[in-house]
Short mmCIF file of C-alpha atoms in Angstrom, two decimals:
data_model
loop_
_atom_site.label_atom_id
_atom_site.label_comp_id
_atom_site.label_asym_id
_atom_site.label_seq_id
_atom_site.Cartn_x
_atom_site.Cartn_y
_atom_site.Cartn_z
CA UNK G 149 21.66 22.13 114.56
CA UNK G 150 17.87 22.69 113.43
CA UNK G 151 17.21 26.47 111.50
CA UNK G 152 13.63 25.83 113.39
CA UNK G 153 11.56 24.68 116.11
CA UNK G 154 9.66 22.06 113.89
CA UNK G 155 11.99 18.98 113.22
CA UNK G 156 9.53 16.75 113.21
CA UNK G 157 9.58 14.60 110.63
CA UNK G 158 6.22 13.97 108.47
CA UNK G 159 5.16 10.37 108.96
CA UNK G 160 3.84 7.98 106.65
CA UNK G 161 0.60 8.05 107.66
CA UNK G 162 0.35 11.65 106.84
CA UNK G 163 0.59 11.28 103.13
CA UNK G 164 -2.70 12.02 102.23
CA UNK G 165 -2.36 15.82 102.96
CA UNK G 166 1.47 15.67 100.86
CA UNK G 167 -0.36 13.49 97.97
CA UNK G 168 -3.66 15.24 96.37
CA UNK G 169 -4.99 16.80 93.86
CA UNK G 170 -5.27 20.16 95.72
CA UNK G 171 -1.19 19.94 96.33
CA UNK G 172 -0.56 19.15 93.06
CA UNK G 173 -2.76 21.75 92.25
CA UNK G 174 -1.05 24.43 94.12
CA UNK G 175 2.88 22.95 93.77
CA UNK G 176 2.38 21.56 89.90
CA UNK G 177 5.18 19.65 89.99
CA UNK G 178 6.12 20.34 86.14
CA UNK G 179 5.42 24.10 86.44
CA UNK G 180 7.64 24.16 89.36
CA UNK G 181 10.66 22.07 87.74
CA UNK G 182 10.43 22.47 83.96
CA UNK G 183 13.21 25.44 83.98
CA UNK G 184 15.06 23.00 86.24
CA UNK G 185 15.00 19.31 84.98
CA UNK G 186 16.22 18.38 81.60
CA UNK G 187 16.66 14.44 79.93
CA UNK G 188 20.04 13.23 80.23
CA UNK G 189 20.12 14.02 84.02
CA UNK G 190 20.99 12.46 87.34
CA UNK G 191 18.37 14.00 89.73
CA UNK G 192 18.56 13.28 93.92
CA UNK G 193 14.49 13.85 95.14
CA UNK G 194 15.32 14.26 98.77
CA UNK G 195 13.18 13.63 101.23
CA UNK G 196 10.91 11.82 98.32
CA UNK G 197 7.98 11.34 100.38
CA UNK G 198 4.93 9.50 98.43
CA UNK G 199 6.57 10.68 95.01
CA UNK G 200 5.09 13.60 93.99
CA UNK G 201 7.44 15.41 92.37
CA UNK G 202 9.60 12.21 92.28
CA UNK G 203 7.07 10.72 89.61
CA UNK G 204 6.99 13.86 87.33
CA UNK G 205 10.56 14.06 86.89
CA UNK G 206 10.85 10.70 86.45
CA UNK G 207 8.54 11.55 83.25
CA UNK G 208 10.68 14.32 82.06
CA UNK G 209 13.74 11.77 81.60
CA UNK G 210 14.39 9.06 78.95
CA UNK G 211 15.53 5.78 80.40
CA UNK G 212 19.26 6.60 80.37
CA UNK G 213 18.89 8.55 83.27
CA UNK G 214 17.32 8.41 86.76
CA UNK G 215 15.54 10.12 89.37
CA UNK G 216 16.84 8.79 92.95
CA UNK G 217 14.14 8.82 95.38
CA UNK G 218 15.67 9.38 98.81
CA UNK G 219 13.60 9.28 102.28
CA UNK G 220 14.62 8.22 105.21
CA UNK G 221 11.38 6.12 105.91
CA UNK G 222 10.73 2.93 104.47
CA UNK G 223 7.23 3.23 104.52
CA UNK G 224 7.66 6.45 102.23
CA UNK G 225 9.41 4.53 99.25
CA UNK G 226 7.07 1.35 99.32
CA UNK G 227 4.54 4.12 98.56
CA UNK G 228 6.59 4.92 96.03
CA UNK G 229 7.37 1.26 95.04
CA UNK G 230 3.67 0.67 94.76
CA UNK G 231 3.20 3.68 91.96
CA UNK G 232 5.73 2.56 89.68
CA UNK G 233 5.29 -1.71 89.96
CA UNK G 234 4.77 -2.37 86.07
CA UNK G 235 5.64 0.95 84.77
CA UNK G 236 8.09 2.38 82.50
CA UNK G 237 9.06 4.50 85.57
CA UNK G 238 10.19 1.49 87.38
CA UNK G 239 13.27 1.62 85.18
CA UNK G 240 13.80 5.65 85.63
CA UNK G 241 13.62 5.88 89.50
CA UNK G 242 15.71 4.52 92.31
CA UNK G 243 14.32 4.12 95.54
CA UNK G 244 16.99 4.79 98.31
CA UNK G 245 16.58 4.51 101.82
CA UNK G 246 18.68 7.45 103.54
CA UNK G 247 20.59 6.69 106.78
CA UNK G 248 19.47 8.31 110.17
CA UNK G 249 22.06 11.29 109.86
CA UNK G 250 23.20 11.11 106.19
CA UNK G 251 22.06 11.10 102.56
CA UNK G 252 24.53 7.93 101.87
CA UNK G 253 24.49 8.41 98.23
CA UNK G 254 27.61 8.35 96.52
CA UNK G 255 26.42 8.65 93.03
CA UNK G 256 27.14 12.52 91.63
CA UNK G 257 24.04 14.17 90.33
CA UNK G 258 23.10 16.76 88.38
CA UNK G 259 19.87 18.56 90.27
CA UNK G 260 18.48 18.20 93.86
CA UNK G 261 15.20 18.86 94.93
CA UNK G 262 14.86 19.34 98.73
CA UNK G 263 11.29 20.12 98.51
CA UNK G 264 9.37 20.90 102.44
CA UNK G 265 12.48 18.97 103.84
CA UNK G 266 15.64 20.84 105.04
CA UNK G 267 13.56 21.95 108.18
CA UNK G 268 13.43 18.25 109.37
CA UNK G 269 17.42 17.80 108.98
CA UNK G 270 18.92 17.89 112.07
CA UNK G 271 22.54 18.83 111.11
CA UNK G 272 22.65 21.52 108.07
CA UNK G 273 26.33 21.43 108.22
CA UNK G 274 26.96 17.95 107.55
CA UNK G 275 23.69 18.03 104.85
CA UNK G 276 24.94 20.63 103.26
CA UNK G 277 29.01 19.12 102.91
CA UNK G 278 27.39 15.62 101.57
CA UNK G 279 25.59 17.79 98.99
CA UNK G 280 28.34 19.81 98.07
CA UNK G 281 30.58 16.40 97.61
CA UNK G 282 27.66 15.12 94.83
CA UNK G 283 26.80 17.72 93.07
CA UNK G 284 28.67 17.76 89.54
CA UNK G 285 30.01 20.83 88.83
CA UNK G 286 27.31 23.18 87.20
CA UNK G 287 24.48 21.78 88.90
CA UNK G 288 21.69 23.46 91.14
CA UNK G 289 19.98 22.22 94.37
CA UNK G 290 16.33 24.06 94.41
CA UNK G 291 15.23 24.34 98.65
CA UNK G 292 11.58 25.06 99.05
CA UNK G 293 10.28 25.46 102.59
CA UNK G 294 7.25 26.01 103.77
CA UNK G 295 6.29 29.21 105.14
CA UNK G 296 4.34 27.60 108.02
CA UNK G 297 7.44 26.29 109.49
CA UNK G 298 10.64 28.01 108.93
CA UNK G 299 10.28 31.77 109.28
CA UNK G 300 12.15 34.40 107.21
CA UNK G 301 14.41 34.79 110.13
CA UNK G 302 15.53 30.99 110.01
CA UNK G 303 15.68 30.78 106.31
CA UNK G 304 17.94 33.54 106.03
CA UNK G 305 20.23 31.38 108.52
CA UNK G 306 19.79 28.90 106.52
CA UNK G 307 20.98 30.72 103.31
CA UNK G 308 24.00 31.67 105.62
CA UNK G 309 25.19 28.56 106.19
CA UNK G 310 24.96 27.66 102.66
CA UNK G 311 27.29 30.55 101.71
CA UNK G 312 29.33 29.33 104.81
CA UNK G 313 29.42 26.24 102.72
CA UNK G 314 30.63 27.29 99.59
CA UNK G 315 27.17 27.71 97.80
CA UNK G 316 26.16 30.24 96.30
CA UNK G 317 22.75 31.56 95.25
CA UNK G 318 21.85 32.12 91.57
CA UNK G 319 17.78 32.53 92.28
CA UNK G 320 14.79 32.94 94.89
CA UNK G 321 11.64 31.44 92.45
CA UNK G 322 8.66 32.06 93.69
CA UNK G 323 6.49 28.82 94.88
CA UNK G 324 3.20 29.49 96.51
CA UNK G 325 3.10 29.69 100.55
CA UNK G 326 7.08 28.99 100.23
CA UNK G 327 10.56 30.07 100.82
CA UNK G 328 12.85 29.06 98.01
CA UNK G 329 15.85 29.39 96.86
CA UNK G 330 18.18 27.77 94.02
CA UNK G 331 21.92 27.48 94.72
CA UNK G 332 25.15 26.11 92.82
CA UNK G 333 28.75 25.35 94.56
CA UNK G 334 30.63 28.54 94.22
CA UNK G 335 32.95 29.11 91.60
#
């Protein structure tokens, strides 16, 4: 079941407007994750897109650890794929194609970022019991939604649900023109 009307989800050739220097301006990626990402981590991008934040956490890890880009286009990762060819990031992220109605990753991680995404799922429920299943215990899942899309109305149901889920919520961070909120399974 969508939380909202717009499920839509952002194509490939729409990049350019979540890829620039005014988006990074206003989301700065590190400013946004710093309290958040930490070396020695397994992290799950979700909903990747062209990289943006994938990229920057990528940076903030040594090569022991990963960043697992996750989309569920093709297109999306090749951008992606294209970035990295012949860096030292090549060896710290993992593109991963998601399936139609699941995540498919089976690896457990220790931070998720579901930045602009959960809004295009279209079945919280299941979503929300595949990221309960690999998150290690102690780690945090940071939502951000924009405020264009999902109103307070059906980001408060979405908070529901993940209290219905057995997550709870240990912070609401401000991110400009966003809802956010940081959760943890419950203890």
């Amino acid at each position: 079941m969508s939380i909202c009307k717009h499920t839509k989800v952002c194509s490939v050739e729409n990049t350019g407007s979540l890829d620039n220097s005014i988006r990074r301006f206003l989301h700065n990626p590190r400013k946004i994750l710093s309290t958040f990402v930490s070396d020695g981590m397994t992290i799950l991008d979700l909903g990747c897109g062209p990289g943006v934040f994938t990229l920057e956490m990528a940076k903030m890890l040594n090569v022991s650890r990963k960043v697992i880009a996750a989309d569920l286009q093709e297109g999306m990762l090749d951008i992606i794929r294209r970035k990295i060819k012949g860096t030292d990031l090549e060896q710290r992220i993992e593109l991963h194609k998601c399936r139609e109605n699941s995540i498919n990753v089976t690896e457990n991680v220790d931070f998720v970022l579901a930045f602009y995404v959960i809004h295009e799922m279209p079945d919280l429920d299941e979503l929300f019991k595949e990221l309960k299943l690999i998150l290690k215990p102690g780690g945090k899942i940071l939502i951000v939604e924009p405020l264009i899309h999902v109103s307070k109305k059906a980001f408060e149901k979405m908070i529901d649900k993940l209290k219905f889920s057995g997550f709870e919520i240990i912070d609401k961070p401000k991110v400009f023109f966003s809802r956010s909120v940081v959760i943890t399974k419950a203890g």
